[in-house]
């Protein structure tokens, strides 16, 4: 006898419906399906949670690293990370990364000279090795030469010895080209974790980030934004090498130098900005 006559009773006019019986499910079977579903869901959640937890503890992100303990060190072990400087002087610091570059670095030097301004150049060691004459020109014009990296590799994917080697080699290459010993370091992509900070500390380097930037993709918009928010002590990121620079960007940087000059703001090197800082004299 059918459990549900309304759906399974054959009508005299209809052909037999072989699947009609499957449209109804006994209440007991429904409960079983529900129970199995809940159990499967619970198992999936538990398994997922376990896998996630295991992954979290055994596969930390590339930046979840530590620097080796400086057990043999004596005295203070520290480094600073600077985004901007506090100063009462009408100064800011324009900075250029990824050079020296035979096409763009001379152009930047001419712009700076025309505005009686100075900048800090965070250089790549391999570019400095290929263009030592440009390093000398940057220094001779009163600018600061600092470390960006040997190549543009991400620090967070390099081991501590690799970072030590890259920064040490870049420092020696810059000095061999005529620069004073670099004291500032800007990590590529602005990305740094504990090993990079540890090496900076061991090498006596201050890590310099930035508070403003002017890019190659939207230089006019970036210049307008800097015009709107500029204040003494700001550190402006720009590029004189690799893929970022272009003619429009240089035009906007030149305009920006003029805009800020008209407001009495002068670009100095980052080290000068930090020396003039009022942070420690309050
Ligand atoms: Zn860079």
Coordinates of N, CA, C and O in Angstrom, one line a residue, residues 49-193:
X49 N 39.1 23.2 10.6 CA 39.7 23.9 11.7 C 41.0 23.3 12.0 O 42.0 24.1 12.2
X50 N 41.1 22.0 12.0 CA 42.3 21.3 12.3 C 43.4 21.6 11.3 O 44.5 22.0 11.6
X51 N 43.0 21.5 10.0 CA 43.9 21.8 8.9 C 44.4 23.3 9.0 O 45.6 23.6 8.9
X52 N 43.5 24.2 9.2 CA 43.8 25.6 9.3 C 44.8 25.9 10.5 O 45.8 26.6 10.3
X53 N 44.5 25.3 11.6 CA 45.3 25.5 12.8 C 46.7 24.9 12.5 O 47.7 25.5 12.8
X54 N 46.8 23.7 11.9 CA 48.1 23.0 11.7 C 48.9 23.9 10.7 O 50.0 24.1 10.9
X55 N 48.2 24.4 9.6 CA 48.8 25.2 8.6 C 49.4 26.5 9.3 O 50.5 26.9 9.0
X56 N 48.6 27.0 10.2 CA 49.0 28.3 10.8 C 50.3 28.1 11.6 O 51.2 28.9 11.7
X57 N 50.4 26.9 12.3 CA 51.5 26.7 13.2 C 52.7 26.2 12.5 O 53.8 26.4 13.0
X58 N 52.5 25.4 11.4 CA 53.7 24.8 10.8 C 54.1 25.5 9.5 O 55.2 25.3 9.0
X59 N 53.2 26.4 9.0 CA 53.6 27.1 7.8 C 53.4 28.6 8.0 O 52.4 29.2 7.4
X60 N 54.2 29.2 8.8 CA 54.0 30.7 9.0 C 54.2 31.5 7.7 O 54.9 31.0 6.8
X61 N 53.7 32.7 7.7 CA 53.9 33.5 6.5 C 55.3 33.8 6.4 O 56.1 33.8 7.3
X62 N 55.8 34.2 5.2 CA 57.2 34.5 5.0 C 57.7 35.6 5.9 O 58.9 35.7 6.2
X63 N 56.8 36.5 6.4 CA 57.2 37.5 7.3 C 57.2 37.2 8.8 O 57.6 38.0 9.6
X64 N 56.7 36.0 9.1 CA 56.6 35.6 10.5 C 58.0 35.0 10.9 O 58.0 33.8 11.3
X65 N 59.0 35.7 10.7 CA 60.4 35.2 11.0 C 61.0 36.0 12.1 O 60.6 37.1 12.4
X66 N 62.1 35.4 12.7 CA 62.8 36.1 13.8 C 64.2 36.2 13.4 O 64.8 35.5 12.6
X67 N 64.9 37.2 14.0 CA 66.3 37.4 13.8 C 67.0 36.7 14.9 O 66.6 36.6 16.0
X68 N 68.2 36.1 14.5 CA 69.0 35.4 15.5 C 69.3 36.3 16.7 O 69.6 37.4 16.6
X69 N 69.2 35.7 17.9 CA 69.5 36.5 19.1 C 70.9 37.0 19.1 O 71.9 36.3 18.8
X70 N 71.1 38.3 19.4 CA 72.5 38.9 19.3 C 73.2 38.6 20.6 O 73.5 39.5 21.4
X71 N 73.5 37.3 20.9 CA 74.0 36.9 22.2 C 75.4 37.5 22.5 O 75.8 37.7 23.6
X72 N 76.2 37.6 21.4 CA 77.6 38.0 21.5 C 77.7 39.6 21.6 O 78.8 40.1 21.9
X73 N 76.6 40.2 21.3 CA 76.6 41.7 21.3 C 76.8 42.3 22.6 O 76.4 41.7 23.7
X74 N 77.3 43.5 22.7 CA 77.4 44.3 23.9 C 76.7 45.7 23.6 O 76.8 46.2 22.5
X75 N 76.2 46.3 24.6 CA 75.6 47.6 24.5 C 74.2 47.5 23.8 O 73.6 46.5 23.7
X76 N 73.8 48.7 23.3 CA 72.5 48.9 22.7 C 72.4 48.2 21.3 O 73.2 48.3 20.5
X77 N 71.3 47.4 21.2 CA 71.0 46.8 19.9 C 69.6 47.3 19.5 O 68.6 47.0 20.1
X78 N 69.6 48.1 18.5 CA 68.3 48.7 18.1 C 68.5 49.3 16.7 O 69.6 49.5 16.1
X79 N 67.3 49.6 16.0 CA 67.3 50.4 14.8 C 66.0 51.2 14.8 O 65.1 50.9 15.5
X80 N 66.1 52.3 14.0 CA 64.9 53.1 13.9 C 64.3 52.9 12.6 O 65.0 52.7 11.6
X81 N 62.9 53.1 12.5 CA 62.2 53.1 11.2 C 61.5 54.4 11.1 O 60.7 54.8 12.0
X82 N 61.9 55.2 10.1 CA 61.5 56.6 10.0 C 60.5 56.8 8.8 O 60.9 56.4 7.7
X83 N 59.3 57.3 9.1 CA 58.4 57.6 8.0 C 58.4 59.1 7.7 O 58.1 59.6 6.6
X84 N 58.6 59.9 8.8 CA 58.7 61.4 8.7 C 59.4 61.9 9.9 O 59.6 61.1 10.8
X85 N 59.8 63.1 9.8 CA 60.6 63.7 10.9 C 59.9 64.9 11.5 O 59.1 65.6 10.8
X86 N 60.1 65.1 12.8 CA 59.5 66.3 13.4 C 60.5 67.4 13.3 O 61.7 67.2 13.8
X87 N 60.1 68.5 12.8 CA 61.1 69.6 12.6 C 60.4 71.0 12.6 O 59.2 71.0 12.2
X88 N 61.1 72.0 13.1 CA 60.5 73.3 13.1 C 61.0 74.1 11.9 O 60.6 75.2 11.6
X89 N 62.0 73.5 11.2 CA 62.6 74.1 10.0 C 61.7 73.9 8.8 O 61.0 72.8 8.7
X90 N 61.7 74.8 7.8 CA 60.9 74.6 6.6 C 61.5 73.6 5.6 O 61.9 74.0 4.5
X91 N 61.6 72.4 6.1 CA 62.4 71.4 5.2 C 61.6 70.1 5.1 O 60.8 69.8 6.0
X92 N 61.8 69.5 4.0 CA 61.3 68.1 3.8 C 62.4 67.4 3.0 O 63.4 68.0 2.7
X93 N 62.2 66.1 2.8 CA 63.2 65.3 2.1 C 62.6 64.6 0.9 O 61.8 63.7 1.0
X94 N 63.1 64.9 -0.3 CA 62.8 64.2 -1.5 C 63.7 63.1 -1.6 O 64.9 63.2 -1.4
X95 N 63.2 61.9 -2.0 CA 64.1 60.7 -2.1 C 63.8 60.0 -3.4 O 62.7 60.0 -3.9
X96 N 64.9 59.4 -3.9 CA 64.8 58.7 -5.2 C 65.3 57.3 -5.1 O 66.5 57.1 -4.6
X97 N 64.5 56.3 -5.5 CA 64.9 54.9 -5.4 C 65.2 54.3 -6.7 O 64.8 54.8 -7.8
X98 N 65.9 53.2 -6.7 CA 66.2 52.2 -7.8 C 67.3 52.7 -8.8 O 67.5 52.0 -9.8
X99 N 67.9 53.8 -8.6 CA 69.0 54.2 -9.4 C 70.3 53.7 -8.9 O 70.3 52.8 -8.0
X100 N 71.5 54.2 -9.4 CA 71.5 55.2 -10.4 C 71.2 54.7 -11.8 O 71.5 53.6 -12.1
X101 N 70.7 55.6 -12.7 CA 70.2 55.2 -14.0 C 70.7 56.3 -15.0 O 70.5 57.5 -14.7
X102 N 71.4 55.9 -16.0 CA 72.1 56.9 -17.0 C 71.0 57.8 -17.6 O 71.4 58.9 -18.0
X103 N 69.8 57.4 -17.7 CA 68.8 58.2 -18.4 C 68.2 59.2 -17.4 O 68.0 60.4 -17.7
X104 N 67.8 58.7 -16.2 CA 67.0 59.6 -15.3 C 67.8 60.3 -14.2 O 67.5 61.4 -13.8
X105 N 68.9 59.7 -13.7 CA 69.6 60.3 -12.6 C 70.2 61.7 -13.0 O 70.0 62.6 -12.2
X106 N 70.8 61.8 -14.1 CA 71.3 63.2 -14.5 C 70.2 64.2 -14.6 O 70.4 65.4 -14.2
X107 N 69.1 63.8 -15.1 CA 67.9 64.7 -15.2 C 67.4 65.1 -13.8 O 67.2 66.3 -13.6
X108 N 67.4 64.2 -12.8 CA 67.0 64.6 -11.5 C 68.0 65.5 -10.9 O 67.7 66.5 -10.2
X109 N 69.3 65.3 -11.1 CA 70.4 66.2 -10.6 C 70.2 67.6 -11.1 O 70.4 68.5 -10.4
X110 N 69.9 67.7 -12.4 CA 69.7 69.1 -13.0 C 68.5 69.7 -12.3 O 68.5 70.9 -12.0
X111 N 67.4 69.0 -12.1 CA 66.2 69.6 -11.5 C 66.5 70.1 -10.1 O 66.2 71.2 -9.7
X112 N 67.2 69.2 -9.3 CA 67.6 69.6 -7.9 C 68.4 70.9 -7.9 O 68.2 71.8 -7.1
X113 N 69.4 70.9 -8.8 CA 70.3 72.0 -8.9 C 69.6 73.3 -9.2 O 69.8 74.4 -8.6
X114 N 68.6 73.2 -10.1 CA 67.8 74.4 -10.6 C 67.0 75.0 -9.4 O 66.7 76.1 -9.4
X115 N 66.6 74.1 -8.5 CA 65.8 74.5 -7.3 C 66.7 74.7 -6.0 O 66.1 74.9 -5.0
X116 N 68.0 74.6 -6.2 CA 68.9 74.6 -5.0 C 68.4 73.7 -3.9 O 68.4 74.0 -2.7
X117 N 68.0 72.5 -4.4 CA 67.5 71.5 -3.5 C 68.4 70.3 -3.5 O 69.3 70.1 -4.4
X118 N 68.3 69.4 -2.4 CA 69.1 68.2 -2.3 C 68.2 67.0 -2.0 O 67.0 67.3 -1.5
X119 N 68.6 65.9 -2.3 CA 67.8 64.7 -2.1 C 68.6 63.5 -1.7 O 69.9 63.6 -1.6
X120 N 67.9 62.4 -1.3 CA 68.6 61.2 -0.9 C 68.3 60.2 -1.9 O 67.2 60.0 -2.3
X121 N 69.3 59.5 -2.4 CA 69.2 58.5 -3.5 C 69.4 57.1 -2.9 O 70.6 56.8 -2.5
X122 N 68.4 56.3 -2.8 CA 68.5 54.9 -2.3 C 68.8 54.0 -3.5 O 68.0 53.7 -4.3
X123 N 70.1 53.7 -3.5 CA 70.6 53.0 -4.8 C 70.6 51.5 -4.7 O 70.8 50.9 -3.6
X124 N 70.6 50.9 -5.9 CA 70.8 49.5 -6.0 C 72.3 49.2 -6.2 O 72.9 49.9 -7.1
X125 N 72.8 48.2 -5.5 CA 74.3 48.0 -5.6 C 74.7 47.6 -7.0 O 75.7 48.1 -7.5
X126 N 73.9 46.8 -7.7 CA 74.3 46.4 -9.0 C 74.3 47.5 -10.0 O 75.1 47.6 -11.0
X127 N 73.4 48.4 -9.9 CA 73.3 49.6 -10.7 C 74.5 50.6 -10.4 O 75.0 51.2 -11.3
X128 N 74.8 50.7 -9.1 CA 75.9 51.5 -8.7 C 77.3 51.0 -9.3 O 78.1 51.7 -9.7
X129 N 77.4 49.6 -9.3 CA 78.6 49.0 -9.8 C 78.7 49.3 -11.3 O 79.8 49.5 -11.8
X130 N 77.6 49.3 -12.0 CA 77.6 49.5 -13.4 C 77.7 51.0 -13.8 O 78.2 51.4 -14.9
X131 N 77.4 51.9 -12.8 CA 77.4 53.3 -13.1 C 78.1 54.1 -12.0 O 77.5 55.0 -11.4
X132 N 79.4 53.8 -11.7 CA 80.0 54.5 -10.5 C 80.2 56.0 -10.7 O 80.1 56.7 -9.8
X133 N 80.3 56.4 -12.0 CA 80.4 57.8 -12.3 C 79.1 58.6 -11.8 O 79.2 59.7 -11.3
X134 N 78.0 58.0 -12.0 CA 76.7 58.6 -11.5 C 76.7 58.7 -10.0 O 76.2 59.7 -9.5
X135 N 77.2 57.7 -9.3 CA 77.2 57.8 -7.8 C 78.1 59.0 -7.4 O 77.7 59.8 -6.6
X136 N 79.2 59.2 -8.1 CA 80.1 60.3 -7.8 C 79.4 61.6 -8.1 O 79.5 62.6 -7.3
X137 N 78.7 61.7 -9.2 CA 78.0 63.0 -9.5 C 76.9 63.3 -8.5 O 76.7 64.5 -8.1
X138 N 76.2 62.3 -8.0 CA 75.1 62.5 -7.0 C 75.8 63.1 -5.7 O 75.3 64.0 -5.1
X139 N 76.9 62.4 -5.3 CA 77.6 62.9 -4.1 C 78.2 64.3 -4.3 O 78.0 65.2 -3.4
X140 N 78.8 64.5 -5.4 CA 79.5 65.8 -5.7 C 78.5 67.0 -5.7 O 78.9 68.1 -5.3
X141 N 77.2 66.7 -6.0 CA 76.2 67.8 -6.0 C 75.6 68.0 -4.6 O 74.7 68.8 -4.4
X142 N 76.2 67.3 -3.6 CA 75.7 67.5 -2.2 C 74.5 66.7 -1.8 O 73.9 67.0 -0.8
X143 N 74.3 65.7 -2.5 CA 73.1 64.8 -2.2 C 73.6 63.6 -1.3 O 74.8 63.4 -1.2
X144 N 72.7 62.9 -0.8 CA 73.0 61.7 0.1 C 72.8 60.4 -0.7 O 71.8 60.3 -1.5
X145 N 73.8 59.5 -0.6 CA 73.7 58.2 -1.2 C 73.4 57.2 -0.1 O 74.1 57.2 1.0
X146 N 72.3 56.4 -0.3 CA 71.9 55.4 0.7 C 71.6 54.0 0.1 O 71.7 53.9 -1.2
X147 N 71.3 53.0 0.9 CA 71.2 51.7 0.4 C 69.7 51.3 0.1 O 68.9 51.5 1.0
X148 N 69.5 50.7 -1.0 CA 68.2 50.2 -1.3 C 68.2 48.6 -1.4 O 67.3 48.0 -0.8
X149 N 69.3 48.1 -1.9 CA 69.5 46.6 -2.0 C 70.5 46.4 -3.1 O 70.9 47.3 -3.8
X150 N 71.0 45.1 -3.2 CA 72.0 44.8 -4.2 C 71.2 44.7 -5.6 O 71.5 45.4 -6.5
X151 N 70.1 43.9 -5.6 CA 69.2 43.8 -6.7 C 67.9 44.3 -6.1 O 67.8 44.7 -4.9
X152 N 66.8 44.2 -6.9 CA 65.5 44.7 -6.3 C 64.7 43.5 -5.7 O 63.5 43.5 -5.7
X153 N 65.4 42.5 -5.3 CA 64.7 41.3 -4.7 C 64.0 41.7 -3.4 O 64.4 42.7 -2.7
X154 N 63.0 41.0 -3.1 CA 62.2 41.2 -1.8 C 63.0 40.7 -0.6 O 63.3 39.5 -0.6
X155 N 63.2 41.5 0.3 CA 64.0 41.2 1.6 C 63.3 40.0 2.3 O 64.0 39.2 2.9
X156 N 62.0 40.0 2.3 CA 61.2 39.0 3.1 C 61.3 37.6 2.5 O 60.8 36.7 3.1
X157 N 61.9 37.5 1.3 CA 62.2 36.2 0.8 C 63.7 35.8 0.8 O 64.1 34.9 0.1
X158 N 64.4 36.6 1.5 CA 65.9 36.4 1.6 C 66.2 36.0 3.0 O 65.6 36.4 3.9
X159 N 67.2 35.1 3.1 CA 67.7 34.6 4.4 C 68.5 35.7 5.1 O 68.9 36.7 4.4
X160 N 68.7 35.6 6.4 CA 69.5 36.6 7.1 C 70.9 36.8 6.4 O 71.4 37.9 6.1
X161 N 71.6 35.6 6.2 CA 72.9 35.8 5.5 C 72.8 36.5 4.1 O 73.7 37.2 3.7
X162 N 71.8 36.2 3.4 CA 71.6 36.8 2.1 C 71.4 38.3 2.2 O 71.9 39.1 1.4
X163 N 70.6 38.7 3.2 CA 70.4 40.1 3.5 C 71.7 40.8 3.9 O 72.1 41.9 3.4
X164 N 72.4 40.1 4.8 CA 73.7 40.7 5.2 C 74.7 40.9 4.0 O 75.3 42.0 3.9
X165 N 74.7 39.9 3.2 CA 75.6 40.0 2.0 C 75.2 41.1 1.1 O 76.0 41.9 0.6
X166 N 73.8 41.2 0.8 CA 73.3 42.2 -0.1 C 73.6 43.6 0.4 O 74.1 44.5 -0.4
X167 N 73.3 43.9 1.6 CA 73.5 45.2 2.2 C 75.0 45.6 2.3 O 75.4 46.7 2.0
X168 N 75.8 44.6 2.7 CA 77.2 44.8 2.9 C 77.9 45.1 1.5 O 78.7 46.1 1.4
X169 N 77.5 44.3 0.6 CA 78.1 44.5 -0.8 C 77.7 45.8 -1.4 O 78.5 46.5 -2.0
X170 N 76.4 46.2 -1.2 CA 76.0 47.5 -1.7 C 76.7 48.6 -1.1 O 77.2 49.6 -1.7
X171 N 76.8 48.6 0.3 CA 77.6 49.6 1.0 C 79.0 49.8 0.5 O 79.4 50.9 0.2
X172 N 79.7 48.6 0.3 CA 81.1 48.7 -0.1 C 81.2 49.2 -1.6 O 82.1 50.0 -1.9
X173 N 80.2 48.8 -2.4 CA 80.2 49.3 -3.8 C 80.0 50.8 -3.9 O 80.6 51.5 -4.6
X174 N 79.1 51.3 -3.0 CA 78.8 52.8 -3.0 C 80.0 53.5 -2.5 O 80.4 54.6 -3.1
X175 N 80.7 53.0 -1.5 CA 81.9 53.7 -1.0 C 83.0 53.6 -2.0 O 83.8 54.6 -2.2
X176 N 83.1 52.5 -2.7 CA 84.2 52.3 -3.7 C 84.0 53.3 -4.9 O 84.9 53.8 -5.5
X177 N 82.7 53.7 -5.1 CA 82.4 54.7 -6.1 C 82.5 56.1 -5.6 O 82.3 57.1 -6.4
X178 N 82.9 56.3 -4.4 CA 83.1 57.6 -3.9 C 82.1 58.2 -2.9 O 82.2 59.3 -2.4
X179 N 81.2 57.4 -2.5 CA 80.2 57.9 -1.5 C 80.7 57.7 -0.1 O 81.4 56.7 0.2
X180 N 80.3 58.6 0.9 CA 80.6 58.3 2.3 C 79.8 57.0 2.7 O 78.9 56.6 2.1
X181 N 80.3 56.4 3.8 CA 79.6 55.2 4.3 C 78.1 55.4 4.5 O 77.7 56.3 5.3
X182 N 77.3 54.7 3.8 CA 75.8 54.9 3.9 C 75.3 54.6 5.3 O 75.8 53.6 6.0
X183 N 74.4 55.4 5.8 CA 73.8 55.2 7.2 C 72.3 55.0 7.1 O 71.7 54.7 8.1
X184 N 71.8 55.1 5.9 CA 70.3 55.0 5.7 C 70.0 53.8 4.8 O 70.8 53.5 3.8
X185 N 68.9 53.1 5.0 CA 68.6 52.0 4.2 C 67.0 52.0 4.0 O 66.3 52.2 4.9
X186 N 66.6 51.8 2.7 CA 65.2 51.7 2.4 C 65.0 50.3 1.8 O 65.5 50.1 0.7
X187 N 64.2 49.4 2.4 CA 64.0 48.1 1.9 C 63.2 48.2 0.6 O 62.3 49.1 0.4
X188 N 63.5 47.3 -0.4 CA 62.7 47.3 -1.6 C 61.3 47.0 -1.3 O 60.9 46.3 -0.4
X189 N 60.4 47.7 -2.0 CA 58.9 47.6 -1.9 C 58.5 48.1 -0.5 O 57.3 48.0 -0.1
X190 N 59.4 48.7 0.3 CA 59.1 49.1 1.7 C 58.8 47.9 2.6 O 58.1 48.1 3.6
X191 N 59.2 46.7 2.2 CA 58.9 45.5 3.0 C 60.1 45.1 3.7 O 61.1 44.8 3.2
X192 N 59.9 44.9 5.0 CA 61.0 44.5 5.9 C 60.4 43.7 7.1 O 59.3 44.0 7.6
X193 N 61.1 42.7 7.5 CA 60.7 41.9 8.7 C 61.9 41.8 9.6 O 62.9 42.4 9.4

